[in-house]
Amino acid sequence: MTGDTTRPRIGVLAIQGNFAAHAEALTEAGAEAVEVRNPEELDGLDGLIIPGGESTTMLKFLERRRFFDALKEFVQARPTFGTCAGAILLAKEVRHPAQKSLGALDAVVERNAYGRQIDSSIETAPSSLPGDPLEMVFIRAPRIVEAGPGVEVLARRDGFPVLVRQGKLMAATFHPELSQDRRVHRQFVEMAREEKRK
Ligand SMILES: NC(=O)CC[C@H](N)C(=O)O
């Protein structure tokens, strides 16, 4: 796909967590992936992935060097996909315990919601993406306990939303980069491509 002018340039926040697998998934899904470690590197991106990891650790890093404010501005304006800890950072409200967030996704997220016994698991559930049910890898996953009217639910687990979209934002409480299926990343690459065409 090299030379394709519609190949969007998508950043992956690379301060902590499993950013490398996201970069690989993005490349497979037809994007150019760029690791982002400084606020200046957000310039010129058509989209951004905030990966899973540990949201508390990411927050600490972001609060240094005015990265938090730059990111807050970015997620209001351009396509952003938060997975697991990234979804926690995007949410309007975080519980269990409460913590600061970017406040962009109209949802209430509860951290580490599945308890110790079943904190990590692989599930398969239907989604509104075309094709077969989706494999979902959950690792100390949060739960979206409330979602506003503007939030479209693309997949659920036990009745709770696990993949959602709100305009230019997408969030997953699982780790799509750890499955072979690239439908979730392709969906986000498509959102970034639309942004690039503007
Ligand atoms: N896999 C993950 O991203 C886990 C998220 C982590 N439990 C947090 O609260 O940030």
CSV table of C-alpha atoms and ligand atoms in Angstrom, one decimal:
chain,number,residue,atom,x,y,z
A,1,MET,CA,0.0,0.0,0.0
A,2,THR,CA,3.0,2.3,-0.1
A,3,GLY,CA,2.4,5.4,-2.1
A,4,ASP,CA,-1.3,5.3,-1.3
A,5,THR,CA,-2.1,9.0,-0.6
A,6,THR,CA,-5.1,8.0,1.5
A,7,ARG,CA,-2.9,6.0,3.9
A,8,PRO,CA,-3.4,7.8,7.2
A,9,ARG,CA,-0.7,8.6,9.7
A,10,ILE,CA,-1.7,7.3,13.1
A,11,GLY,CA,0.2,7.8,16.3
A,12,VAL,CA,0.4,5.3,19.1
A,13,LEU,CA,1.1,6.8,22.5
A,14,ALA,CA,4.3,5.0,23.4
A,15,ILE,CA,5.0,5.9,27.0
A,16,GLN,CA,3.9,2.7,28.7
A,17,GLY,CA,2.0,-0.4,27.9
A,18,ASN,CA,1.7,-2.5,24.7
A,19,PHE,CA,2.1,0.1,22.0
A,20,ALA,CA,4.3,-2.1,19.7
A,21,ALA,CA,1.5,-4.6,19.0
A,22,HIS,CA,-0.8,-1.7,18.1
A,23,ALA,CA,1.7,-0.2,15.7
A,24,GLU,CA,1.9,-3.6,14.0
A,25,ALA,CA,-1.8,-4.0,13.9
A,26,LEU,CA,-2.2,-0.5,12.4
A,27,THR,CA,0.4,-1.2,9.7
A,28,GLU,CA,-1.5,-4.5,8.8
A,29,ALA,CA,-4.8,-2.5,8.7
A,30,GLY,CA,-3.3,-0.1,6.1
A,31,ALA,CA,-2.0,2.9,8.1
A,32,GLU,CA,1.4,4.4,8.8
A,33,ALA,CA,2.1,3.9,12.5
A,34,VAL,CA,4.2,6.4,14.4
A,35,GLU,CA,5.2,6.1,18.1
A,36,VAL,CA,4.4,9.2,20.1
A,37,ARG,CA,6.5,10.1,23.2
A,38,ASN,CA,6.3,13.9,23.2
A,39,PRO,CA,3.5,16.3,22.8
A,40,GLU,CA,5.1,17.8,19.6
A,41,GLU,CA,4.8,14.5,17.9
A,42,LEU,CA,1.0,14.8,17.9
A,43,ASP,CA,1.3,17.4,15.1
A,44,GLY,CA,0.1,16.3,11.7
A,45,LEU,CA,-1.4,13.0,12.9
A,46,ASP,CA,-4.7,11.8,11.4
A,47,GLY,CA,-5.4,9.8,14.5
A,48,LEU,CA,-4.0,8.4,17.7
A,49,ILE,CA,-4.2,5.2,19.7
A,50,ILE,CA,-4.0,5.3,23.5
A,51,PRO,CA,-3.0,1.7,24.3
A,52,GLY,CA,-3.7,-0.5,27.3
A,53,GLY,CA,-1.2,-0.6,30.2
A,54,GLU,CA,-1.6,1.1,33.5
A,55,SER,CA,-3.6,4.3,33.4
A,56,THR,CA,-2.2,5.6,36.7
A,57,THR,CA,1.3,5.3,35.4
A,58,MET,CA,0.4,6.9,32.0
A,59,LEU,CA,-1.3,9.8,33.8
A,60,LYS,CA,1.8,10.5,35.9
A,61,PHE,CA,4.0,10.7,32.8
A,62,LEU,CA,1.4,12.8,30.9
A,63,GLU,CA,1.2,15.3,33.6
A,64,ARG,CA,4.8,16.2,33.2
A,65,ARG,CA,5.8,18.4,30.3
A,66,ARG,CA,2.3,19.7,29.5
A,67,PHE,CA,1.6,16.5,27.6
A,68,PHE,CA,-1.8,16.0,29.3
A,69,ASP,CA,-3.1,19.4,28.0
A,70,ALA,CA,-1.8,18.7,24.5
A,71,LEU,CA,-3.5,15.3,24.5
A,72,LYS,CA,-6.7,16.7,25.8
A,73,GLU,CA,-6.8,19.1,22.9
A,74,PHE,CA,-6.0,16.4,20.4
A,75,VAL,CA,-8.7,14.0,21.5
A,76,GLN,CA,-11.4,16.7,21.2
A,77,ALA,CA,-10.3,17.4,17.6
A,78,ARG,CA,-9.0,14.3,15.9
A,79,PRO,CA,-9.8,10.5,15.8
A,80,THR,CA,-8.6,8.8,18.9
A,81,PHE,CA,-9.0,5.1,19.9
A,82,GLY,CA,-8.4,4.2,23.5
A,83,THR,CA,-8.0,0.6,24.5
A,84,CYS,CA,-8.3,-0.6,28.1
A,85,ALA,CA,-6.2,1.9,30.1
A,86,GLY,CA,-6.6,4.1,27.1
A,87,ALA,CA,-10.4,3.9,27.4
A,88,ILE,CA,-10.1,4.8,31.1
A,89,LEU,CA,-8.1,7.9,30.1
A,90,LEU,CA,-10.7,9.0,27.5
A,91,ALA,CA,-13.7,8.7,29.8
A,92,LYS,CA,-15.6,11.6,31.4
A,93,GLU,CA,-15.6,9.9,34.8
A,94,VAL,CA,-13.4,7.2,36.3
A,95,ARG,CA,-14.4,5.1,39.4
A,96,HIS,CA,-12.9,2.5,41.6
A,97,PRO,CA,-10.9,4.5,42.4
A,98,ALA,CA,-11.8,7.9,41.0
A,99,GLN,CA,-9.0,9.4,38.9
A,100,LYS,CA,-8.3,12.2,36.6
A,101,SER,CA,-9.0,11.7,32.9
A,102,LEU,CA,-9.2,13.5,29.5
A,103,GLY,CA,-13.0,13.7,29.8
A,104,ALA,CA,-13.8,13.2,26.1
A,105,LEU,CA,-15.9,10.0,26.0
A,106,ASP,CA,-19.3,10.5,27.5
A,107,ALA,CA,-19.0,7.4,29.7
A,108,VAL,CA,-18.4,6.3,33.3
A,109,VAL,CA,-15.7,3.7,33.5
A,110,GLU,CA,-15.0,1.5,36.5
A,111,ARG,CA,-11.4,0.2,36.7
A,112,ASN,CA,-10.4,-3.4,37.4
A,113,ALA,CA,-14.1,-4.2,37.3
A,114,TYR,CA,-14.0,-8.0,37.0
A,115,GLY,CA,-12.3,-8.8,40.2
A,116,ARG,CA,-9.2,-11.0,40.8
A,117,GLN,CA,-10.7,-14.4,39.9
A,118,ILE,CA,-11.6,-13.5,36.3
A,119,ASP,CA,-9.4,-10.5,35.8
A,120,SER,CA,-8.2,-11.7,32.5
A,121,SER,CA,-10.0,-13.8,29.9
A,122,ILE,CA,-10.6,-14.3,26.2
A,123,GLU,CA,-14.3,-14.1,25.1
A,124,THR,CA,-16.1,-14.2,21.8
A,125,ALA,CA,-19.1,-12.1,21.2
A,126,PRO,CA,-21.1,-10.6,18.4
A,127,SER,CA,-20.3,-7.1,17.3
A,128,SER,CA,-21.7,-4.7,14.7
A,129,LEU,CA,-18.5,-4.9,12.7
A,130,PRO,CA,-19.1,-6.9,9.5
A,131,GLY,CA,-18.3,-10.7,9.7
A,132,ASP,CA,-18.1,-13.2,12.5
A,133,PRO,CA,-18.3,-12.7,16.2
A,134,LEU,CA,-15.3,-10.9,17.6
A,135,GLU,CA,-12.5,-12.4,19.8
A,136,MET,CA,-11.9,-10.1,22.8
A,137,VAL,CA,-8.9,-10.3,25.1
A,138,PHE,CA,-9.6,-8.8,28.5
A,139,ILE,CA,-6.7,-8.0,30.8
A,140,ARG,CA,-7.6,-6.5,34.2
A,141,ALA,CA,-10.3,-4.8,32.2
A,142,PRO,CA,-12.4,-1.8,33.1
A,143,ARG,CA,-16.1,-1.8,32.7
A,144,ILE,CA,-18.2,0.9,31.0
A,145,VAL,CA,-21.0,1.2,33.5
A,146,GLU,CA,-22.8,4.2,31.9
A,147,ALA,CA,-22.7,5.6,28.4
A,148,GLY,CA,-24.3,8.8,27.2
A,149,PRO,CA,-26.9,9.0,24.3
A,150,GLY,CA,-24.2,10.0,21.8
A,151,VAL,CA,-22.2,6.8,22.4
A,152,GLU,CA,-22.9,4.0,19.9
A,153,VAL,CA,-22.3,0.5,21.3
A,154,LEU,CA,-20.5,-1.7,18.8
A,155,ALA,CA,-20.1,-4.8,21.1
A,156,ARG,CA,-21.1,-5.9,24.6
A,157,ARG,CA,-19.9,-8.4,27.2
A,158,ASP,CA,-22.5,-9.6,29.7
A,159,GLY,CA,-24.7,-6.6,28.7
A,160,PHE,CA,-22.0,-4.0,29.3
A,161,PRO,CA,-20.5,-2.1,26.3
A,162,VAL,CA,-17.0,-3.2,25.5
A,163,LEU,CA,-16.5,-1.5,22.1
A,164,VAL,CA,-18.0,2.0,21.6
A,165,ARG,CA,-17.9,4.9,19.2
A,166,GLN,CA,-18.7,8.5,19.8
A,167,GLY,CA,-18.1,10.7,16.7
A,168,LYS,CA,-14.3,10.7,16.2
A,169,LEU,CA,-13.7,8.6,19.3
A,170,MET,CA,-13.6,4.9,19.7
A,171,ALA,CA,-12.9,2.9,22.9
A,172,ALA,CA,-12.5,-0.8,23.7
A,173,THR,CA,-12.2,-2.3,27.2
A,174,PHE,CA,-10.4,-5.2,25.6
A,175,HIS,CA,-7.1,-5.6,23.6
A,176,PRO,CA,-7.9,-5.9,19.9
A,177,GLU,CA,-4.1,-5.7,19.1
A,178,LEU,CA,-3.7,-9.1,20.8
A,179,SER,CA,-6.0,-10.9,18.4
A,180,GLN,CA,-5.3,-11.9,14.8
A,181,ASP,CA,-8.5,-10.2,13.6
A,182,ARG,CA,-7.8,-6.7,12.3
A,183,ARG,CA,-11.4,-5.6,11.9
A,184,VAL,CA,-11.3,-3.2,14.9
A,185,HIS,CA,-8.1,-1.5,13.7
A,186,ARG,CA,-9.4,-1.3,10.2
A,187,GLN,CA,-12.5,0.4,11.5
A,188,PHE,CA,-10.3,3.0,13.2
A,189,VAL,CA,-8.0,3.4,10.2
A,190,GLU,CA,-11.2,4.2,8.2
A,191,MET,CA,-12.1,6.9,10.7
A,192,ALA,CA,-8.6,8.4,10.4
A,193,ARG,CA,-8.8,8.2,6.6
A,194,GLU,CA,-12.0,10.2,6.6
A,195,GLU,CA,-10.3,12.8,8.8
A,196,LYS,CA,-7.3,13.0,6.4
A,197,ARG,CA,-9.6,13.5,3.4
A,198,LYS,CA,-11.1,16.7,5.0
B,1,LIG,N1,-4.9,-3.9,30.3
B,1,LIG,C1,-5.1,-2.7,30.8
B,1,LIG,O1,-5.0,-1.7,30.2
B,1,LIG,C2,-5.5,-2.7,32.3
B,1,LIG,C3,-6.0,-1.3,32.7
B,1,LIG,C4,-5.5,-1.1,34.2
B,1,LIG,N2,-6.2,-2.1,35.0
B,1,LIG,C5,-5.8,0.3,34.6
B,1,LIG,O2,-6.6,0.5,35.5
B,1,LIG,O3,-5.2,1.2,34.1
